[in-house]
Coordinates of C-alpha atoms in Angstrom, one line a residue:
X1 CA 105.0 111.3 97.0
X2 CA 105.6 110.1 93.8
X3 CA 107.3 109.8 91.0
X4 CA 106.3 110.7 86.9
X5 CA 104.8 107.6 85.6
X6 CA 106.3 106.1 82.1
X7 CA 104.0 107.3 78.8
X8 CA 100.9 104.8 78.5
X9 CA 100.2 104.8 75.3
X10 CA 103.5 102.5 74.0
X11 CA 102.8 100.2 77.4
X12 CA 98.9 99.9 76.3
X13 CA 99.7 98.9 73.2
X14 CA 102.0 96.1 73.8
X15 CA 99.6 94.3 76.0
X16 CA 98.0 91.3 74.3
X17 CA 94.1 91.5 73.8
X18 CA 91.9 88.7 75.9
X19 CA 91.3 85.6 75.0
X20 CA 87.6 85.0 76.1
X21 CA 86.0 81.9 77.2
X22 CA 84.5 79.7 74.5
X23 CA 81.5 78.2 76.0
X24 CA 80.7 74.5 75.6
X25 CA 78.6 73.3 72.1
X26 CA 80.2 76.7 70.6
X27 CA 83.1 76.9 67.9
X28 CA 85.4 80.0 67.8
X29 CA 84.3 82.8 65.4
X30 CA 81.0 81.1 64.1
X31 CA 80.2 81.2 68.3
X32 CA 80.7 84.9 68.2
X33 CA 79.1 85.9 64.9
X34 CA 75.7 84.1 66.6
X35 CA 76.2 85.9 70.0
X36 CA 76.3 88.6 67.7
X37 CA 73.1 88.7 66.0
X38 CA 71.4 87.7 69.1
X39 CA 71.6 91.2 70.1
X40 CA 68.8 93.4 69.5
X41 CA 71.1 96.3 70.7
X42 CA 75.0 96.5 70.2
X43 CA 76.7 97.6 73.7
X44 CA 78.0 101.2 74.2
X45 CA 79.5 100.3 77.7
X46 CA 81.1 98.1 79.8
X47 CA 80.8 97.3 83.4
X48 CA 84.1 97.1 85.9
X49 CA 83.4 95.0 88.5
X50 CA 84.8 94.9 92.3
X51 CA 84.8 91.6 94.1
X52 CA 85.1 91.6 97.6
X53 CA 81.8 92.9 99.1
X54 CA 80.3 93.4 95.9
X55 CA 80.2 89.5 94.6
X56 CA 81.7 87.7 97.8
X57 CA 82.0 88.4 101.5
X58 CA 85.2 86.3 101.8
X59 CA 84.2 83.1 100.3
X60 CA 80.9 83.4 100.6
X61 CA 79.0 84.6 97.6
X62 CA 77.1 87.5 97.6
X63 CA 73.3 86.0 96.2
X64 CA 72.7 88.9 94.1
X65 CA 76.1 88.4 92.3
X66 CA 74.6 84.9 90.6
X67 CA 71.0 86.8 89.4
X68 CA 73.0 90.2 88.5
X69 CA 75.4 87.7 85.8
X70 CA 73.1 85.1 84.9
X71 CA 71.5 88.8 83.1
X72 CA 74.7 89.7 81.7
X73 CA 75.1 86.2 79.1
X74 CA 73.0 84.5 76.9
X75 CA 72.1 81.3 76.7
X76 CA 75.4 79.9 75.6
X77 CA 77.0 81.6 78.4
X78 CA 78.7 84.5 76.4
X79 CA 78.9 88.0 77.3
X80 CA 76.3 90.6 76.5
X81 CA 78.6 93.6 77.5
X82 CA 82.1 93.8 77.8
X83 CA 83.2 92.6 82.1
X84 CA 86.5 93.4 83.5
X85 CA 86.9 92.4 87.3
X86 CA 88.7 94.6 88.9
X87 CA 89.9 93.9 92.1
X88 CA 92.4 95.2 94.7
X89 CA 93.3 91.7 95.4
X90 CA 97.1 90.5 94.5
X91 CA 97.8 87.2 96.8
X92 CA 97.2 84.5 93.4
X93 CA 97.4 84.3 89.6
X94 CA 94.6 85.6 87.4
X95 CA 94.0 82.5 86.5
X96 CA 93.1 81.1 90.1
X97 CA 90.9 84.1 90.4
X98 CA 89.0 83.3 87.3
X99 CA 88.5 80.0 88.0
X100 CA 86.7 81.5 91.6
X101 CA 84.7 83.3 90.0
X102 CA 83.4 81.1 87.5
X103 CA 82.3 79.0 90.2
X104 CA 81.0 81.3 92.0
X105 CA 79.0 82.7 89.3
X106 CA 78.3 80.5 87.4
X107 CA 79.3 81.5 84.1
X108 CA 82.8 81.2 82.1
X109 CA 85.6 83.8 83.3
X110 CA 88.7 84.1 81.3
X111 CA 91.6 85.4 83.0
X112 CA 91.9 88.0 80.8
X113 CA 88.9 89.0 82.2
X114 CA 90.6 90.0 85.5
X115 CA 92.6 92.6 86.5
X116 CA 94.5 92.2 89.7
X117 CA 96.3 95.1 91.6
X118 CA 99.6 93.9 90.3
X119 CA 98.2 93.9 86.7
X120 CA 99.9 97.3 85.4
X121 CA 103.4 95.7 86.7
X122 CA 103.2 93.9 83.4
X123 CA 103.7 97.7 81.9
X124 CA 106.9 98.5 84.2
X125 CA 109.2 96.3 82.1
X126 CA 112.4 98.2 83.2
X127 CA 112.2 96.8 86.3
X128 CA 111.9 92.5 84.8
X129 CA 115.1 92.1 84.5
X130 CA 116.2 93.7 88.0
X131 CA 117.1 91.8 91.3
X132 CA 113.6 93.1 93.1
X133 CA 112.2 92.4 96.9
X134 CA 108.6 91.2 96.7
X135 CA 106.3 91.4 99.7
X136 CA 103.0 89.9 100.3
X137 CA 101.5 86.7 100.6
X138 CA 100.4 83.7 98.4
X139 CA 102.6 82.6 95.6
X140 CA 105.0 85.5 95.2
X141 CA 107.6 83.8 93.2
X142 CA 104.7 82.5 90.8
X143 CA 103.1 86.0 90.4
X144 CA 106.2 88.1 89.9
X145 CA 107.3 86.0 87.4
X146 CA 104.0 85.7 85.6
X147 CA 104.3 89.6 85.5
X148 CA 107.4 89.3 84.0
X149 CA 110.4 89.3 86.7
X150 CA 113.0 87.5 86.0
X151 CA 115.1 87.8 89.9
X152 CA 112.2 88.5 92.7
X153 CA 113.6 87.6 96.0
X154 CA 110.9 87.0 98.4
X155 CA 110.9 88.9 102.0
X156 CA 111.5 85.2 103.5
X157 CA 114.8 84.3 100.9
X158 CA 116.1 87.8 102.7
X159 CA 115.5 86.7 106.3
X160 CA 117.1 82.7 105.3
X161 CA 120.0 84.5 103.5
X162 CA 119.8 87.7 106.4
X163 CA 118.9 85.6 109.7
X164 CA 120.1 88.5 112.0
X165 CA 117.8 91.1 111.0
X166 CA 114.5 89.5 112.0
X167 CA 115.2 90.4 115.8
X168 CA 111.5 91.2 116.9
X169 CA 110.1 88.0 117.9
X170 CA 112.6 86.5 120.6
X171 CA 111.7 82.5 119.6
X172 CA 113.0 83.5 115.9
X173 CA 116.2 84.7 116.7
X174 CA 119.0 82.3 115.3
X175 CA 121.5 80.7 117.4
X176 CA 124.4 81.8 114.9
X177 CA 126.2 85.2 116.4
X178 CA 128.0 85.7 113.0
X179 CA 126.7 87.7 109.7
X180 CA 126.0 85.2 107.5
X181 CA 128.4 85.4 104.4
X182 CA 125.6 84.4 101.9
X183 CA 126.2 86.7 99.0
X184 CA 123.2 88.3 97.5
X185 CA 122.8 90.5 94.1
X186 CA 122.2 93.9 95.3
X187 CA 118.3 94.6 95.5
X188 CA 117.1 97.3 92.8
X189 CA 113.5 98.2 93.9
X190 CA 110.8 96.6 96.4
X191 CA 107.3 95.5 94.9
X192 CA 104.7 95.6 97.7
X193 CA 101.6 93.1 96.5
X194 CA 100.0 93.5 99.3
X195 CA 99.7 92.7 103.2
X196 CA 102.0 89.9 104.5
X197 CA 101.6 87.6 107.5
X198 CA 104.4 88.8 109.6
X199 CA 104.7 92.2 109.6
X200 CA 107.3 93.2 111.6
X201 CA 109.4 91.0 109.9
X202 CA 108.4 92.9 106.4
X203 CA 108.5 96.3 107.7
X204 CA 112.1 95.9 109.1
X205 CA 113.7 94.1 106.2
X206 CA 112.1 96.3 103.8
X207 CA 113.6 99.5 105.7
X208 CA 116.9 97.4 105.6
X209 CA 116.8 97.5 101.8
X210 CA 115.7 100.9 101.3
X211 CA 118.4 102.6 104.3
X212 CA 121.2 100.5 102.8
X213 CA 120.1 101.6 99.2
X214 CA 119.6 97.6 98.5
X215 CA 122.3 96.0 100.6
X216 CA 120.7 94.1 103.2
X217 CA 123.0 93.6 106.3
X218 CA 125.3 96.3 105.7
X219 CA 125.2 99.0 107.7
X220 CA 122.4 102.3 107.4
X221 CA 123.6 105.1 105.0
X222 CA 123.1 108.6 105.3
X223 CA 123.2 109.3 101.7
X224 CA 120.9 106.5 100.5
X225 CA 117.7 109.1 100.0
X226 CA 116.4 108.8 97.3
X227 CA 116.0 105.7 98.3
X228 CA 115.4 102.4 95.8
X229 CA 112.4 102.4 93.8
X230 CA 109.1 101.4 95.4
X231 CA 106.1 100.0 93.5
X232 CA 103.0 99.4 95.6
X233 CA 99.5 97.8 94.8
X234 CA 96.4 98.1 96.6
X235 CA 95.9 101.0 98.9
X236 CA 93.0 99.6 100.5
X237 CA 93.0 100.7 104.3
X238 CA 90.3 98.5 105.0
X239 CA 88.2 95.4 103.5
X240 CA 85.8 93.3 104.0
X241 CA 85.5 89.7 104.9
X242 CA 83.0 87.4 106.7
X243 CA 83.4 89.3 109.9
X244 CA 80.9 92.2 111.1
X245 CA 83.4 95.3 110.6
X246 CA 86.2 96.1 107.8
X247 CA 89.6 93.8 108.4
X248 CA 92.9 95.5 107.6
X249 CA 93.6 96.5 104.1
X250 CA 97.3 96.7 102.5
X251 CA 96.6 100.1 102.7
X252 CA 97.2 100.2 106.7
X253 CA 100.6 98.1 106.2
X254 CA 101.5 101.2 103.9
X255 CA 100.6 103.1 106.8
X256 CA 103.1 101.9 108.8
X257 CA 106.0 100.8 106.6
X258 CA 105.9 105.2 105.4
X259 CA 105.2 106.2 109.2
X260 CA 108.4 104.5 110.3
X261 CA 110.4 105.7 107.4
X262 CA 109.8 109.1 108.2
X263 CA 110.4 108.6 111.9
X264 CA 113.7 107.3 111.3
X265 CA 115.1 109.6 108.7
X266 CA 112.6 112.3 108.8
X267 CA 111.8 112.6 104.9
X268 CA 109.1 110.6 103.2
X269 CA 108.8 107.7 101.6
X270 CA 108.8 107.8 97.5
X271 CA 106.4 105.6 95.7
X272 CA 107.2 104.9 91.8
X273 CA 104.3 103.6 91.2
X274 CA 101.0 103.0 93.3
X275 CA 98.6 100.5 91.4
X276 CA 95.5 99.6 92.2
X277 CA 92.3 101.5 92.9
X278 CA 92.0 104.8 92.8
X279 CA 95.1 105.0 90.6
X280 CA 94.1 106.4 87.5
X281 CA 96.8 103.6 85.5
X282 CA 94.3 100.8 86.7
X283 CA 91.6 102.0 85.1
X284 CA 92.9 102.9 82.0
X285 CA 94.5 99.0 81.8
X286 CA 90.8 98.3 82.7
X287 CA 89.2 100.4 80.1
X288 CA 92.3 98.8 77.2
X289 CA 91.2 95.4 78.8
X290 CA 87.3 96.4 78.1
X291 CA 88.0 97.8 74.5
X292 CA 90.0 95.0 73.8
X293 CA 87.0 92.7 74.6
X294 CA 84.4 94.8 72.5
X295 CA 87.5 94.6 69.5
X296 CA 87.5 90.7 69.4
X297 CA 83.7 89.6 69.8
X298 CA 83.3 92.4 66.8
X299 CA 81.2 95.0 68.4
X300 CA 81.8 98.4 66.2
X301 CA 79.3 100.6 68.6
X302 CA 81.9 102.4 70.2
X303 CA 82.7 101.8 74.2
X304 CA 81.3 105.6 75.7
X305 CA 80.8 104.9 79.0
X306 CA 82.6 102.6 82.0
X307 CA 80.3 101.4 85.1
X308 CA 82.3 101.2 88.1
X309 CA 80.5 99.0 90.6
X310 CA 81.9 98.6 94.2
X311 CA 81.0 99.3 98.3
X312 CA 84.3 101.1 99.1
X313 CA 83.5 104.7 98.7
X314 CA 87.6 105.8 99.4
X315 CA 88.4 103.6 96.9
X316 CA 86.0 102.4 94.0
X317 CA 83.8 105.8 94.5
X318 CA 87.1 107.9 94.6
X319 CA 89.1 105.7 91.4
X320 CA 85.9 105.9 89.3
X321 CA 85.2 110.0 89.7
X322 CA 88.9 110.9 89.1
X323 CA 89.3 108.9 86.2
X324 CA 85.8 110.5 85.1
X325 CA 87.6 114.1 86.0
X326 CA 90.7 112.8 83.8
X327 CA 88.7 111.7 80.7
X328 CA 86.5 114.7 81.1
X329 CA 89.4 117.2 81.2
X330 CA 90.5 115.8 77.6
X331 CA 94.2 116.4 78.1
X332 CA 96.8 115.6 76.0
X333 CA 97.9 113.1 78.3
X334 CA 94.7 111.7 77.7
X335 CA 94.8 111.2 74.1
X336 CA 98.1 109.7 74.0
X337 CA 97.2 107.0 76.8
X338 CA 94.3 106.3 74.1
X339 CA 91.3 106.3 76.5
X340 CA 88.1 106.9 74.2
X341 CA 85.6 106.7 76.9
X342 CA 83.6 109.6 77.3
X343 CA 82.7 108.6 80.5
X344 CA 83.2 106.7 84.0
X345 CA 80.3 106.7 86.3
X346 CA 80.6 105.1 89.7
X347 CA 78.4 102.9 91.1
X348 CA 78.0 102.2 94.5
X349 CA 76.9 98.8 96.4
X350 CA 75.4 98.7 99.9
X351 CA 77.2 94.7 100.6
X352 CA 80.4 96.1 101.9
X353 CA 82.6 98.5 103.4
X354 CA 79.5 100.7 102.8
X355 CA 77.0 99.4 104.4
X356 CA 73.8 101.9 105.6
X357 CA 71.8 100.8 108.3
X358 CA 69.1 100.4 108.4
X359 CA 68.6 101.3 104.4
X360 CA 69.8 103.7 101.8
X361 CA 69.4 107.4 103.3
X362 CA 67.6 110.0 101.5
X363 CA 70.6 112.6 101.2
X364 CA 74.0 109.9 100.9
X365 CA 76.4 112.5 100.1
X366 CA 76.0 113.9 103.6
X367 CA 76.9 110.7 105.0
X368 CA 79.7 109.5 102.7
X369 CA 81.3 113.1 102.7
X370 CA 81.2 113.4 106.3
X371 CA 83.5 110.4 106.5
X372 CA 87.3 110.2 107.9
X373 CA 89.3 109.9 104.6
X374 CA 90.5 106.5 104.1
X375 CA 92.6 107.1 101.4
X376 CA 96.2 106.8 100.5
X377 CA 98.3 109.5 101.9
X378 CA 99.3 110.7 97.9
X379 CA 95.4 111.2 97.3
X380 CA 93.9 114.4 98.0
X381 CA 90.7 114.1 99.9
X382 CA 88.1 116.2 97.6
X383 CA 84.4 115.8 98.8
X384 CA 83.1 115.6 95.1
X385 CA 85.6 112.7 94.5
X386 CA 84.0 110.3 97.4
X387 CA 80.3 110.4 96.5
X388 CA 79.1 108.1 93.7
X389 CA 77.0 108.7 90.7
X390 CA 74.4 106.2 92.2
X391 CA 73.3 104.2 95.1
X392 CA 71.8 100.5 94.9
X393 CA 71.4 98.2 97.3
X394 CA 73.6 95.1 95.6
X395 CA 75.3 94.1 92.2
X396 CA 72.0 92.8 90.9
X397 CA 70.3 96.3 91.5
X398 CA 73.3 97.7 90.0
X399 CA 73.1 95.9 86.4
X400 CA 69.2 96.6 86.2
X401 CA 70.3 100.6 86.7
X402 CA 72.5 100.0 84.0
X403 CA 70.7 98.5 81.7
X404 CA 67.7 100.8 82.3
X405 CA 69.9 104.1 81.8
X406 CA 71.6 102.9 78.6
X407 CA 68.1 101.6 76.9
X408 CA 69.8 98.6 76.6
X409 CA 67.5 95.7 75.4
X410 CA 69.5 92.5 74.9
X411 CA 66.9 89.7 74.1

């Protein structure tokens, strides 16, 4: 369940456009104009890129991913098309992520290029200035303020300042028998980046927050529903890593965290916001982040059509054909957000969650329809939703499909 999301178009256009990478022996805008005449054809699209199991298992790169980008720059190592990563990811900066991937790949990544699943908090600027809980792993402190919060209190601050709520694990338990007196700013709203270590630890203290309507410690209320804002990113129930079968997403912690919420007081949990694929606010920050791209290196062909490439059908597949059913419809909704794309066609990789054995079959929407949905409980499982536009084998077979259906003829 969730609540009306804030107008996009005034967020949108706030946000500052990227700052590319300038590659080395270039210099700023004569750099571009000659990247510019290099083209025999002027891009009409733009590619969104997953990154786990679509350009690395884990760590390990994917060896199509290095062919599929060393097609997508020239020689100097600039763009041919505009490239927005967009990954359910939230555990580091956008920076660290860039700076993986340019290894990985090879060529130069700005962070602008990347869009994490915590992104579109930089949008929800109500909440900067709030006392917020923040739940995840990696630097949480670092990424909540580089979003813009100004008091994020991170689930372990709350069990230091709260040492007698973290009961499960016996050998944790603190000596002290008292409450302690610590005094802490009352919490405002919870910000789940995605899964953390410990989660019985999370689960409970997050339940604290929202039963005591932000007063950890204090004891449960029965009139705290509606409870406290909650903004989550990444709804992945599953991903994959270097092992054989999919690993838990953050999408299974949500699982649990709204299962137990219910059990206890018998209503559901509210979600402000849920960011991340499939939500249709992540891709239209990714298609602003792709136009902005096209806006600085000059291109005037207008950006028609967005290539989502990824291998989880409940959650590339499914983001990419409802924010193709969104543009379609031509609301007024959609004007305002200022989406021009005519189009978002999804593209799906055989490298990851999806993974046919022993090949691609004949008839795929038979076996990706026929699938338990995986998505998040606020998604409606519709069968023409979870089968993609097109089936490849990898990200390398994926830009050649691309760049065979648009004509497009960079050298």
């Amino acid at each position: 369940m969730r609540r009306a999301l804030p107008p996009l178009r005034a967020l949108l256009g706030a946000a500052r456009p990227p700052r590319l990478p300038v590659p080395r022996g270039t210099c700023g805008p004569l750099a571009e104009r000659s990247g510019h005449s290099a083209l025999s054809v002027l891009p009409s699209f733009g590619f969104l890129f997953d990154i786990d199991g679509v350009l690395v298992r884990g760590k390990t790169p994917i060896p199509a991913a290095r062919t599929a980008f060393q097609k997508l720059v020239n020689s100097q190592g600039q763009f041919l098309v505009p490239v927005v990563f967009v990954t359910n990811a939230g555990n580091c900066l956008r920076q660290k992520k860039a700076d993986q991937l340019s290894h990985l790949l090879g060529v130069p990544i700005s962070q602008d290029q990347v869009m994490m699943s915590h992104s579109p908090l930089r949008m929800f600027k109500r909440y900067h200035e709030k006392c917020v809980l923040v739940s995840g792993q990696g630097p949480l402190l670092d990424i909540a303020q580089d979003l813009g919060f100004c008091q994020p209190i991170t689930i372990d601050t709350l069990r230091e300042k709260r040492p007698l709520l973290d009961a499960v694990d016996h050998d944790r338990r603190p000596n002290v028998l008292s409450p302690s007196a610590v005094e802490l700013p009352k919490i405002e709203a919870v910000v789940l980046f995605g899964e953390p270590v410990r989660w019985e630890t999370s689960l409970q203290l997050i339940i604290d927050v929202l039963l005591t309507s932000g007063y950890p410690g204090n004891p449960y209320e029965q009139e705290s529903y509606p409870h406290i804002p909650v903004l989550a990113c990444n709804m992945d129930l599953m991903w994959v890593a270097e092992a054989q079968s999919p690993r838990f997403g953050h999408g299974t912690f949500m699982v649990c965290l709204e299962n137990i919420y219910k059990k206890i007081t018998g209503k559901d949990l509210k979600y402000e916001a849920l960011m991340g694929k499939p939500s249709r606010l992540t891709y239209q920050y990714a298609e602003h982040l792709i136009r902005a791209q096209a806006l600085q290196r000059s291109w005037e062909q207008p950006i028609q059509t967005l290539y989502a490439v990824g291998d989880n059908v409940m959650t590339d597949v499914y983001g990419a054909n409802l924010y193709n059913r969104y543009l379609q419809e031509g609301s007024q909704s959609h004007l305002q957000a200022g989406a021009a794309a005519a189009r978002c066609r999804s593209v799906l990789v055989c490298t990851g969650v999806y993974s046919p054995q022993p090949e691609v079959p004949p008839d795929t929407g038979d076996s990706i329809t026929g699938t338990v949905f995986h998505g998040h409980r606020d998604f409606r499982f519709d069968p023409a939703l979870v089968e993609p536009d097109h089936v490849v084998p990898d990200v390398d077979a994926a830009v050649d499909l691309v760049f065979q259906l648009e004509n497009f003829a960079p050298r």
